[in-house]
Each structure stands twice: as structure tokens, then as C-alpha cells.
Short mmCIF file of N, CA and C in Angstrom, two decimals:
data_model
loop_
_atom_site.label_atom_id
_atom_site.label_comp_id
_atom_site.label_asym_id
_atom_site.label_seq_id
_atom_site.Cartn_x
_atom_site.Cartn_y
_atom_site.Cartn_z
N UNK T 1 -14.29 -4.42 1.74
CA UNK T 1 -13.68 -4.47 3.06
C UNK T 1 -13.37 -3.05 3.52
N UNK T 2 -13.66 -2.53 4.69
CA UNK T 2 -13.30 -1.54 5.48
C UNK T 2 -12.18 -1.49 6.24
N UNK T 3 -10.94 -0.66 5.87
CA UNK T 3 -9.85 -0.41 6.21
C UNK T 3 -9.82 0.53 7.13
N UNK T 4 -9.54 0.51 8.55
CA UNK T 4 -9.71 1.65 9.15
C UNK T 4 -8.13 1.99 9.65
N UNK T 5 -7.95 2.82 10.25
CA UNK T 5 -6.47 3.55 10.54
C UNK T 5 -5.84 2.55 12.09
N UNK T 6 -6.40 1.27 12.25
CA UNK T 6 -5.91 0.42 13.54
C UNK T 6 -4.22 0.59 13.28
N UNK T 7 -3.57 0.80 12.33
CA UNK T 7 -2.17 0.76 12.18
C UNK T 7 -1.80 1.74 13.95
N UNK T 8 -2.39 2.87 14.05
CA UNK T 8 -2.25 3.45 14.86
C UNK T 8 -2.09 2.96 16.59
N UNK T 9 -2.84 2.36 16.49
CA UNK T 9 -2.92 1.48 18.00
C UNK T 9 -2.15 0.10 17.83
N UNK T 10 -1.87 -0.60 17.13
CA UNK T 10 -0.96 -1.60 16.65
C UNK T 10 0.78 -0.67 17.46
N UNK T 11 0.74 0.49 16.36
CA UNK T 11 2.23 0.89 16.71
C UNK T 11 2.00 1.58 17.99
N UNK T 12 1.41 1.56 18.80
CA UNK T 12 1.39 1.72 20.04
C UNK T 12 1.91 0.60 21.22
N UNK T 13 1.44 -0.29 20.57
CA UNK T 13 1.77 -1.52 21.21
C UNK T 13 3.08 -2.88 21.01
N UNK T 14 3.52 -1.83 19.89
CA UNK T 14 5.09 -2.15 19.18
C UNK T 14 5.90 -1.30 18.96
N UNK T 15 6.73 -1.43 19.97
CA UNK T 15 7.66 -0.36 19.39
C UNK T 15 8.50 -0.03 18.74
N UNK T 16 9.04 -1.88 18.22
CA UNK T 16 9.94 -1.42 16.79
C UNK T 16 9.03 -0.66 15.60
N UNK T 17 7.84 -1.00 15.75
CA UNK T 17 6.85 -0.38 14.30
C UNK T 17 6.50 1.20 14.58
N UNK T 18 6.59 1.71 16.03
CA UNK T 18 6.63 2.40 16.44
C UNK T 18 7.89 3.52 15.89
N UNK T 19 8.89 2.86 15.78
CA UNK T 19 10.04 3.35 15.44
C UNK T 19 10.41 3.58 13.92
N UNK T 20 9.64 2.55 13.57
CA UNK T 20 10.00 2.84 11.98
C UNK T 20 9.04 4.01 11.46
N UNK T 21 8.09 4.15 11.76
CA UNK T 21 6.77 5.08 11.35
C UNK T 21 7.57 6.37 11.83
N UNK T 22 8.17 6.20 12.79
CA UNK T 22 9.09 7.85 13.02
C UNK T 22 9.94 8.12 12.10
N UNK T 23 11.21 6.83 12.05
CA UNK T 23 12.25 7.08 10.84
C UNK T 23 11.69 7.23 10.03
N UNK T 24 10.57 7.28 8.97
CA UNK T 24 10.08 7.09 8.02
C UNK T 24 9.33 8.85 8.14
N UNK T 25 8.72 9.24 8.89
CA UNK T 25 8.51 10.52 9.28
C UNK T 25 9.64 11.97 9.24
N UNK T 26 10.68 11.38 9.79
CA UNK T 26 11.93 12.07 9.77
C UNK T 26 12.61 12.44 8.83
N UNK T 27 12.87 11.30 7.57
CA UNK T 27 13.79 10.88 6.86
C UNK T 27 13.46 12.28 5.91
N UNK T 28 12.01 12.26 5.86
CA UNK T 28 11.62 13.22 4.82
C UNK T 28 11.59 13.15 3.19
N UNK T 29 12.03 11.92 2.94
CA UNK T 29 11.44 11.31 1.83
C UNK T 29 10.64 10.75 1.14
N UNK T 30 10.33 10.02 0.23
CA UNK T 30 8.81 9.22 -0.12
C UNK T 30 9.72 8.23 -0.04
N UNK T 31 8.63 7.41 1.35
CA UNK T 31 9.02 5.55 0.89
C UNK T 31 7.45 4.95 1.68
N UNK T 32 8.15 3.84 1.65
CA UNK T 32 6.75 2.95 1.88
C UNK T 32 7.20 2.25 3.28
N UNK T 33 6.05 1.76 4.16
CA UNK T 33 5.96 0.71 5.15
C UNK T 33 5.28 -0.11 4.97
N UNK T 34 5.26 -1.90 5.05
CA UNK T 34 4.25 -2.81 4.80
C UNK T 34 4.26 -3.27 6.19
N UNK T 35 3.38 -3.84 6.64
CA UNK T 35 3.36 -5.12 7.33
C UNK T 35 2.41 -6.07 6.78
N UNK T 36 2.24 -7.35 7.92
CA UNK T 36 0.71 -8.68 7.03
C UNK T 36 -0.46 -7.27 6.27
N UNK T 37 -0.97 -6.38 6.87
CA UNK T 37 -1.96 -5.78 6.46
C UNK T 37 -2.45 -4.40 6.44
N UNK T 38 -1.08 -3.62 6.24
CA UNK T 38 -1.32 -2.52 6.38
C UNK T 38 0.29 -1.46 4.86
N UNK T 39 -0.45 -1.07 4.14
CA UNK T 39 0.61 -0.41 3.52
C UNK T 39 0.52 1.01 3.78
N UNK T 40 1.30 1.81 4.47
CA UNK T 40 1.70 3.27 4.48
C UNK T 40 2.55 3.70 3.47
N UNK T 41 2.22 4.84 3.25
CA UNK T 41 2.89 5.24 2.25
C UNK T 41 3.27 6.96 2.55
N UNK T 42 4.52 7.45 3.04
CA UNK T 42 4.88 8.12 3.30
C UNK T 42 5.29 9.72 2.07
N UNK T 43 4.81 10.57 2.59
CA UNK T 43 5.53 11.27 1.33
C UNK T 43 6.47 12.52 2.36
N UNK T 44 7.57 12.61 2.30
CA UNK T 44 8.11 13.59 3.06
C UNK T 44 7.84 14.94 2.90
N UNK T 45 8.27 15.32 1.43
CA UNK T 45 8.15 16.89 0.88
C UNK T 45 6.55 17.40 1.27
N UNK T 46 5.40 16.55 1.14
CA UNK T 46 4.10 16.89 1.48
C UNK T 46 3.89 16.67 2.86
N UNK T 47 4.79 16.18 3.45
CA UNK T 47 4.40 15.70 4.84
C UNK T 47 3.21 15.11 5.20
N UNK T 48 3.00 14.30 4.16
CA UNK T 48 1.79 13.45 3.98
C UNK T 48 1.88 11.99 4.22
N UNK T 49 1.19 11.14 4.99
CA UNK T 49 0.84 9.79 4.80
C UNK T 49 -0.66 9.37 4.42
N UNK T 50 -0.65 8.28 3.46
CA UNK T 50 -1.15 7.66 2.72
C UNK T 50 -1.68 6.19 2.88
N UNK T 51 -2.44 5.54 3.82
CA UNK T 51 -2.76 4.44 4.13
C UNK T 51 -3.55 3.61 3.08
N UNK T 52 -2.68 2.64 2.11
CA UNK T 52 -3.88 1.53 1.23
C UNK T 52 -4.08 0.10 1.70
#
């Protein structure tokens, strides 16, 4: 299966998910976001996200 980055246009069109992908940006820690089909995985110190 091909996973592509749609999380992006999803949180465009939601803005509580919209909101969390920021807090989660901000916070500057490592945590995770799920929804039905999408796991992000945030790392703060690298300022990296991680889509599986």
C-alpha cells in the first residue's frame, strides 16, 4: 500500500487536527498523533516529523 502525505490536506480541512499538528509542533517534544489512518510522529529536539 502507498502512503502518501494526504494528512496534509485533511488538516486543512479540519481545524481541530489542524490545531493539534501545531501544539504538537510547538510543544517541542517527541510525541505522537493518530487518527483512523494516519500516525505522525513528531520529534521536537530534531524538528522532525515522521509519517508511518
Amino acid at each position: 500500500m502507498i502512503m502518501t502525505y494526504d494528512f496534509i490536506f485533511y488538516a486543512k480541512r479540519d481545524s481541530q487536527f489542524m490545531q493539534q499538528i501545531r501544539e504538537c509542533i510547538i510543544s517541542r517534544i517527541d510525541t505522537e498523533l493518530c487518527t483512523e489512518i494516519h500516525r505522525l510522529h513528531f520529534y521536537g529536539k530534531q524538528q522532525l516529523i515522521i509519517k508511518i
